[in-house]
XYZ file of C-alpha atoms in Angstrom:
530
model
C 69.670 59.406 -37.732
C 66.442 60.769 -36.210
C 66.229 64.421 -35.317
C 66.402 65.438 -31.657
C 64.865 68.008 -29.333
C 67.288 69.971 -27.168
C 66.249 71.017 -23.683
C 68.163 74.242 -23.177
C 66.434 75.119 -19.892
C 67.635 71.954 -18.148
C 71.108 73.174 -17.207
C 73.005 76.296 -16.324
C 75.894 76.975 -18.754
C 79.400 75.847 -17.747
C 82.602 77.169 -19.324
C 84.323 75.065 -21.954
C 87.746 75.387 -20.346
C 88.694 74.118 -16.884
C 88.959 76.680 -14.103
C 86.948 78.647 -11.520
C 83.541 80.139 -12.352
C 82.064 83.442 -11.133
C 79.635 81.354 -8.993
C 82.455 79.850 -6.936
C 82.675 76.493 -8.697
C 85.733 74.758 -10.085
C 85.259 73.094 -13.436
C 87.668 70.254 -14.126
C 88.324 68.185 -17.232
C 86.934 64.701 -16.541
C 89.773 62.317 -15.914
C 89.702 58.746 -17.311
C 90.140 57.340 -13.814
C 87.126 59.222 -12.487
C 84.441 56.749 -11.414
C 81.481 56.283 -13.757
C 78.994 57.691 -11.229
C 75.322 56.696 -11.110
C 73.106 59.685 -11.863
C 69.504 60.234 -10.780
C 67.605 61.846 -13.653
C 64.107 63.296 -13.593
C 62.243 63.697 -16.875
C 59.670 66.333 -16.021
C 56.540 66.044 -18.163
C 54.293 68.773 -19.481
C 50.708 69.344 -18.522
C 48.373 71.205 -20.848
C 48.903 74.959 -20.929
C 45.238 75.686 -20.360
C 45.183 73.417 -17.298
C 48.168 75.179 -15.784
C 46.756 78.613 -16.555
C 43.434 77.689 -14.968
C 45.162 76.445 -11.821
C 47.304 79.581 -11.644
C 44.217 81.776 -11.727
C 42.294 79.719 -9.196
C 45.211 79.644 -6.755
C 45.711 83.402 -7.145
C 42.119 83.803 -5.921
C 42.746 81.547 -2.880
C 40.402 78.860 -4.275
C 40.728 75.261 -3.163
C 40.302 72.784 -6.037
C 38.908 69.355 -5.156
C 41.621 66.657 -5.089
C 39.850 64.365 -7.570
C 39.515 67.303 -10.021
C 43.200 68.087 -9.735
C 44.108 64.435 -10.244
C 41.941 64.239 -13.356
C 43.293 67.389 -14.957
C 46.787 67.497 -13.594
C 48.267 64.386 -15.121
C 50.681 64.240 -18.071
C 49.654 62.369 -21.200
C 50.006 58.633 -20.538
C 50.755 57.860 -24.196
C 53.676 60.275 -24.282
C 54.901 59.078 -20.897
C 54.717 55.418 -21.814
C 56.822 55.999 -24.952
C 59.506 57.685 -22.848
C 59.473 54.852 -20.316
C 59.958 52.270 -23.092
C 62.856 54.279 -24.497
C 64.551 54.561 -21.114
C 64.244 50.813 -20.500
C 65.662 50.072 -23.939
C 68.640 52.406 -23.448
C 70.220 51.227 -20.232
C 68.278 53.173 -17.591
C 67.276 51.397 -14.408
C 64.800 51.837 -11.539
C 62.434 53.670 -13.876
C 59.448 54.892 -11.895
C 56.496 57.079 -12.758
C 54.959 60.024 -10.911
C 51.914 62.023 -11.894
C 53.949 64.547 -13.910
C 57.375 62.921 -14.369
C 59.534 59.886 -14.864
C 62.530 59.144 -12.598
C 65.389 56.899 -13.695
C 68.991 55.996 -12.851
C 71.908 55.368 -15.153
C 75.688 55.501 -15.209
C 77.082 58.885 -16.306
C 78.475 57.225 -19.459
C 74.995 56.003 -20.389
C 73.482 59.429 -19.718
C 76.196 61.128 -21.792
C 75.611 58.830 -24.742
C 71.822 58.741 -24.744
C 71.208 62.423 -23.991
C 74.222 63.577 -26.031
C 75.869 65.584 -23.284
C 79.500 66.195 -22.438
C 80.364 65.343 -18.872
C 82.774 67.370 -16.720
C 83.897 67.213 -13.128
C 82.537 70.188 -11.134
C 83.888 70.815 -7.647
C 81.754 72.645 -5.067
C 82.707 72.917 -1.400
C 85.440 70.320 -1.871
C 83.180 67.686 -3.486
C 83.439 66.826 -7.162
C 80.304 65.935 -9.127
C 80.047 64.493 -12.611
C 77.890 67.070 -14.421
C 76.619 67.940 -17.862
C 78.299 70.778 -19.655
C 75.791 71.247 -22.460
C 72.009 70.980 -22.769
C 70.593 67.426 -23.093
C 68.467 66.161 -25.985
C 66.031 63.358 -26.757
C 64.886 61.800 -30.002
C 61.856 63.691 -31.253
C 59.621 60.642 -31.056
C 59.901 60.531 -27.224
C 60.568 64.223 -26.532
C 57.152 65.680 -27.175
C 55.747 65.317 -23.690
C 58.913 66.303 -21.807
C 59.233 69.721 -20.117
C 62.838 69.410 -18.914
C 65.492 66.879 -17.945
C 66.690 67.509 -14.395
C 69.510 66.104 -12.290
C 72.337 66.414 -14.815
C 74.187 68.952 -12.666
C 74.045 67.457 -9.180
C 76.385 70.114 -7.795
C 73.320 72.363 -7.736
C 71.732 71.573 -4.417
C 69.487 73.426 -1.985
C 71.086 75.036 1.041
C 69.767 74.798 4.607
C 68.793 78.090 6.192
C 69.896 77.709 9.801
C 72.727 79.253 11.823
C 74.025 78.221 15.252
C 74.118 81.106 17.762
C 77.432 82.426 19.057
C 79.029 80.301 21.754
C 79.029 83.332 24.065
C 75.198 83.301 24.374
C 74.096 82.262 27.865
C 72.156 78.988 27.575
C 71.790 78.321 31.312
C 68.113 79.286 31.508
C 67.133 76.717 28.850
C 69.619 73.925 29.640
C 67.347 71.955 31.949
C 65.909 68.467 31.808
C 62.338 69.351 32.880
C 60.104 72.313 32.106
C 61.763 75.720 32.189
C 60.894 77.016 35.658
C 60.297 80.665 34.713
C 60.134 82.688 31.537
C 62.790 85.346 31.694
C 62.370 86.588 28.086
C 65.982 86.572 27.147
C 67.436 84.651 24.177
C 67.570 81.984 23.151
C 63.822 82.192 23.288
C 61.455 79.442 24.357
C 58.217 78.480 22.635
C 56.075 80.299 25.231
C 58.037 83.505 24.740
C 57.628 83.438 20.954
C 53.891 82.582 21.175
C 53.406 85.564 23.494
C 55.459 87.874 21.246
C 53.176 87.084 18.308
C 49.893 87.085 20.291
C 49.424 83.353 19.820
C 48.782 82.308 23.415
C 45.484 81.588 25.203
C 43.554 81.358 21.960
C 41.900 77.996 22.599
C 43.789 76.315 19.729
C 46.838 74.045 19.867
C 46.917 72.393 16.458
C 44.518 69.597 17.377
C 43.297 67.726 14.292
C 45.926 69.405 12.046
C 48.919 67.891 10.250
C 52.106 69.748 9.397
C 54.462 68.349 6.772
C 58.214 69.077 6.778
C 60.452 68.586 3.768
C 64.116 68.050 4.649
C 66.812 65.514 3.916
C 66.786 63.477 7.142
C 65.057 62.634 10.446
C 65.766 64.266 13.823
C 66.675 62.193 16.882
C 63.532 61.350 18.862
C 65.415 61.959 22.108
C 66.160 65.558 21.086
C 62.495 66.201 20.310
C 61.225 64.701 23.549
C 63.716 66.679 25.619
C 62.765 69.908 23.818
C 59.101 69.283 24.439
C 59.836 68.593 28.143
C 61.876 71.775 28.487
C 59.029 73.795 27.002
C 56.310 72.074 29.018
C 54.557 70.766 25.887
C 52.215 67.742 25.733
C 53.583 66.593 22.346
C 54.636 62.949 22.111
C 56.766 61.087 19.592
C 53.653 59.168 18.540
C 52.568 62.367 16.761
C 55.559 62.268 14.476
C 55.520 60.215 11.302
C 58.823 59.612 9.524
C 58.746 59.033 5.754
C 61.993 57.943 4.145
C 61.124 58.936 0.579
C 63.942 57.122 -1.233
C 64.203 54.209 1.194
C 67.987 54.427 1.458
C 70.334 55.258 4.327
C 69.632 58.797 5.512
C 72.359 61.281 6.425
C 73.077 62.144 10.042
C 71.085 65.013 11.573
C 72.698 68.467 11.308
C 70.257 70.574 13.249
C 67.949 71.790 10.488
C 65.591 68.815 10.695
C 65.527 69.140 14.501
C 64.718 72.848 14.355
C 61.898 72.306 11.860
C 60.259 69.501 13.827
C 60.748 71.070 17.248
C 59.297 74.468 16.416
C 56.370 73.414 14.186
C 55.289 71.097 16.978
C 56.142 73.690 19.623
C 53.833 76.274 18.136
C 51.063 73.674 17.477
C 51.759 71.004 20.127
C 48.684 68.859 19.374
C 49.292 68.684 15.594
C 50.632 65.627 13.860
C 54.018 66.115 12.186
C 54.976 64.258 8.976
C 58.725 64.518 8.173
C 59.470 63.723 4.515
C 63.161 62.841 4.415
C 64.428 63.202 0.848
C 67.844 61.602 1.664
C 69.677 64.321 -0.251
C 69.366 68.006 -1.170
C 69.605 67.591 -4.927
C 66.554 68.983 -6.615
C 65.705 65.572 -8.096
C 65.521 64.190 -4.536
C 63.368 67.125 -3.455
C 61.115 66.638 -6.511
C 60.549 63.006 -5.457
C 59.678 64.079 -1.909
C 57.194 66.644 -3.209
C 55.603 63.976 -5.347
C 55.254 61.776 -2.265
C 53.570 64.608 -0.357
C 51.181 65.141 -3.252
C 50.451 61.391 -3.395
C 49.709 61.334 0.368
C 47.151 64.137 0.191
C 44.415 61.649 -0.660
C 44.907 59.853 2.689
C 46.048 62.896 4.736
C 43.290 65.522 4.329
C 44.426 67.399 7.428
C 47.892 68.015 5.938
C 47.254 71.645 5.049
C 50.650 73.219 5.918
C 54.166 72.395 4.746
C 57.441 73.842 6.074
C 60.542 74.014 3.845
C 63.738 75.648 5.120
C 65.818 75.301 1.951
C 66.805 77.440 -0.961
C 69.313 78.410 -3.655
C 69.910 81.758 -5.351
C 67.862 81.983 -8.551
C 70.927 82.667 -10.733
C 72.188 79.186 -9.844
C 68.912 77.493 -10.812
C 68.024 76.077 -14.202
C 64.678 77.367 -15.550
C 63.558 73.790 -16.209
C 64.019 72.759 -12.569
C 62.181 75.897 -11.367
C 59.241 75.140 -13.611
C 59.208 71.510 -12.482
C 58.946 72.464 -8.814
C 56.500 75.292 -9.565
C 54.010 72.798 -11.004
C 54.303 70.693 -7.820
C 53.852 73.765 -5.564
C 50.928 74.885 -7.711
C 49.303 71.472 -7.250
C 49.740 71.674 -3.483
C 48.453 75.247 -3.259
C 45.406 74.325 -5.374
C 44.740 71.472 -2.933
C 44.761 73.945 -0.023
C 48.275 73.221 1.322
C 50.035 76.385 2.462
C 53.786 76.039 1.884
C 56.062 78.202 4.084
C 59.555 78.563 2.658
C 62.453 80.361 4.358
C 63.749 83.304 2.296
C 67.470 82.795 3.037
C 70.219 83.752 5.461
C 72.594 85.763 3.269
C 70.630 88.945 2.642
C 70.007 90.366 -0.794
C 73.148 88.874 -2.393
C 73.426 85.188 -1.451
C 76.286 83.166 -2.952
C 75.804 79.541 -3.968
C 76.463 78.292 -0.440
C 73.570 80.369 0.885
C 75.688 81.598 3.774
C 77.680 84.519 2.373
C 76.321 87.851 1.009
C 78.935 87.917 -1.762
C 76.801 86.678 -4.660
C 74.788 88.608 -7.218
C 71.686 90.574 -6.323
C 69.002 87.895 -6.318
C 66.105 86.213 -4.514
C 66.340 82.568 -3.495
C 64.212 79.799 -4.925
C 62.006 78.079 -3.562
C 60.789 81.158 -1.512
C 60.370 83.080 -4.796
C 57.757 80.651 -6.159
C 54.357 82.433 -6.374
C 52.567 79.347 -5.033
C 54.360 79.489 -1.654
C 54.545 81.932 1.254
C 58.129 83.263 1.469
C 59.134 83.860 5.094
C 61.771 86.441 5.941
C 63.492 87.142 9.226
C 63.615 89.751 11.964
C 65.663 90.602 15.016
C 63.290 90.305 17.968
C 64.068 91.734 21.409
C 61.716 91.266 24.328
C 61.401 93.160 27.578
C 61.627 91.476 30.984
C 57.828 91.176 30.945
C 57.755 89.502 27.564
C 56.509 92.531 25.668
C 58.172 93.271 22.334
C 60.842 95.896 22.993
C 61.760 96.100 19.306
C 61.541 94.110 16.085
C 63.662 95.101 13.141
C 64.616 93.611 9.782
C 67.395 91.017 10.238
C 70.458 91.988 8.209
C 70.743 88.489 6.678
C 67.058 88.035 5.813
C 66.756 86.913 2.190
C 64.606 88.992 -0.127
C 64.476 90.608 -3.494
C 62.933 90.305 -6.939
C 62.399 87.017 -8.776
C 63.980 86.690 -12.191
C 61.628 83.787 -13.073
C 58.120 84.762 -12.071
C 55.906 87.710 -13.040
C 54.274 89.830 -10.348
C 51.275 87.931 -8.926
C 47.948 89.768 -8.801
C 48.028 89.872 -5.023
C 51.305 91.835 -5.036
C 49.869 94.595 -7.220
C 48.306 97.633 -5.632
C 48.772 100.698 -3.525
C 51.852 100.599 -1.305
C 53.655 97.921 -3.290
C 57.035 98.654 -4.900
C 57.097 99.165 -8.670
C 58.179 96.499 -11.101
C 56.818 93.520 -12.971
C 58.220 90.471 -11.113
C 57.402 88.543 -7.961
C 58.747 90.070 -4.736
C 60.172 88.138 -1.768
C 59.393 87.630 1.128
C 55.697 87.736 1.921
C 55.826 87.707 5.750
C 58.418 87.407 8.509
C 59.128 86.348 12.081
C 62.121 86.113 14.420
C 65.232 84.665 12.747
C 68.364 86.455 13.977
C 70.611 83.811 15.650
C 71.963 86.444 18.031
C 68.491 86.650 19.528
C 67.649 83.099 18.502
C 65.639 80.020 19.433
C 66.263 77.463 22.086
C 66.787 73.925 20.748
C 67.997 70.512 21.868
C 70.469 68.953 19.468
C 72.693 65.976 20.184
C 71.205 65.896 23.695
C 72.529 69.406 24.419
C 70.702 72.711 24.762
C 71.820 75.094 22.030
C 70.707 78.324 20.432
C 69.826 78.483 16.771
C 68.460 80.931 14.223
C 68.027 81.718 10.549
C 64.903 81.881 8.426
C 64.797 78.126 9.047
C 63.263 79.220 12.366
C 60.719 81.683 11.029
C 59.325 79.328 8.364
C 58.322 76.448 10.707
C 56.955 78.972 13.209
C 54.642 80.271 10.491
C 53.636 76.737 9.538
C 52.666 76.189 13.191
C 50.645 79.402 13.183
C 48.832 78.233 10.040
C 47.841 75.007 11.860
C 46.335 77.153 14.672
C 44.412 79.213 12.090
C 43.074 76.068 10.343
C 42.037 74.576 13.684
C 40.172 77.780 14.542
C 38.355 77.646 11.202
C 37.440 74.025 11.770
C 36.117 74.849 15.237
C 33.996 77.594 13.680
C 32.505 75.171 11.155
C 34.447 76.649 8.220
C 36.605 74.844 5.655
C 40.404 74.951 5.822
C 42.211 77.963 4.417
C 43.057 78.183 0.756
C 46.355 79.674 -0.481
C 47.045 82.379 2.107
C 48.843 85.079 0.139
C 45.751 86.605 -1.597
C 44.119 87.007 1.837
C 47.272 88.145 3.664
C 48.016 90.985 1.265
C 44.495 92.330 1.800
C 45.415 92.682 5.513
C 48.422 94.893 4.890
C 48.356 97.849 7.218
C 45.870 96.248 9.649
C 46.531 95.041 13.208
C 47.004 91.518 11.746
C 50.665 92.452 11.135
C 53.353 94.261 13.040
C 54.851 96.498 10.351
C 58.664 96.327 10.481
C 59.985 99.776 9.551
C 63.714 99.654 10.348
C 66.580 97.424 9.250
C 67.926 96.225 5.893
C 69.299 93.139 4.199
C 71.909 94.871 2.055
C 70.194 96.248 -1.054
C 66.731 96.555 0.479
C 65.490 98.568 3.459
C 62.526 98.185 5.770
C 59.903 100.915 5.721
C 56.187 101.473 6.179
C 54.134 98.829 4.387
C 55.575 96.042 2.303
C 59.378 95.693 1.974
C 61.770 93.132 0.532
C 63.301 92.311 3.914
C 60.254 91.431 6.030
C 57.357 91.449 3.556
C 54.067 92.474 5.129
C 55.628 92.149 8.585
C 55.322 89.849 11.600
C 52.069 88.196 12.595
C 49.498 89.046 15.221
C 48.050 85.541 15.328
C 44.938 86.439 17.311
C 44.083 89.088 14.732
C 44.796 86.764 11.826
C 42.517 84.122 13.270
C 39.751 86.694 13.778
C 40.081 88.185 10.304
C 40.556 84.922 8.409
């Protein structure tokens, strides 16, 4: 028998005996009558250490690397990949497909268990039972050399959406109209014009023209909801500006509101931008990996796609290190190509549980906002006066934030005024998120109020499109990775420093904090300074 390589970082440990786990899961002994489920498995491939280190350094400087150079350097060894593909085909895997840095395949759980030498258990989360690996997978040494991790073996680990419907008691009468809102009265749920004014993003001569904003989510919003939202807000956006990409090609789930919020508010802030919605079909990390690969693939034909909004996350203690590294490489690739990725920091404060909605978990940051190749976006409670001026803006009590357990402190988070420590801090920036002073939205044909950091992240993606348009109009290239530049602007008028509020363990104060980051944007100042 040939020796095998074990991939310990590909799973999180599960107890040997059936019963509840500290993370809120129920581990069951697999019953003989349990269906032999089809599993989607992603074999993440290594790229050379020196290539990754070089990209990390260049991104940390805000440098944009030419796409053809990335493609040349940033591809796993074809000889190692081809050997793995042959092995998968010979051992009962189906629908084997290759990406630049990975191989995707499907197989019955029984085939996966046999070929990867894993024990399968039933794991129940939120009333749904998933067939999942209990122990770390392995591969024969002769095909394991190029593999970084084997992902998808614990499909109960899924990203959570970061949106919250506002209380039913909130008065929606001033936004529940079929045509443009007649007058701005600056009371929540807020309209696009009110938010643009609050962040000094109005009358700047930019509207997203020539820019493309990508959105990563599981499904597609209803076109009728988008068009009604644009009409209510007096926006010129049309459905022809929205491209829908069904990444997996299967039947997509029904809209829940997240996808509608993301598309409505990115386009609301930048109404002339094109919107590309990448529907992953599911919130498993393998499905999200595939969607990120599709975005990377499309960069060659979509050069204006320089901003990406993601309103998803999962507490880092529930993530496998292998999956985190897999997505980090993809985010690093996008950042190196000049795509700024805005990720919501979470809606359960400093201690999110595995549902992402309750502050009863361990002290932790959420991934993907904790990745050092993205801009983590926290949340505030915004209150406007009758004239539209900002009465107050404080840290939202449920804004995600904290210290990453996976990533060291990036160079741009080191310096005077930054908290001590050696690991990546979250978030980087913030904007309105509190559902009690939330956003107007049309969902299911009805006017509703909505909030969460799923609101602040797409708002920032829209602001980035305005900044990139302004640079284009000035004859300058598009922005590189924003964080190195943003942190240099700490304490300047480019940000409204949020000095009160907390998210549980962390408190707002002068300068950077782990509730609101650098603060909320002054878009006119950011455009001038960037």
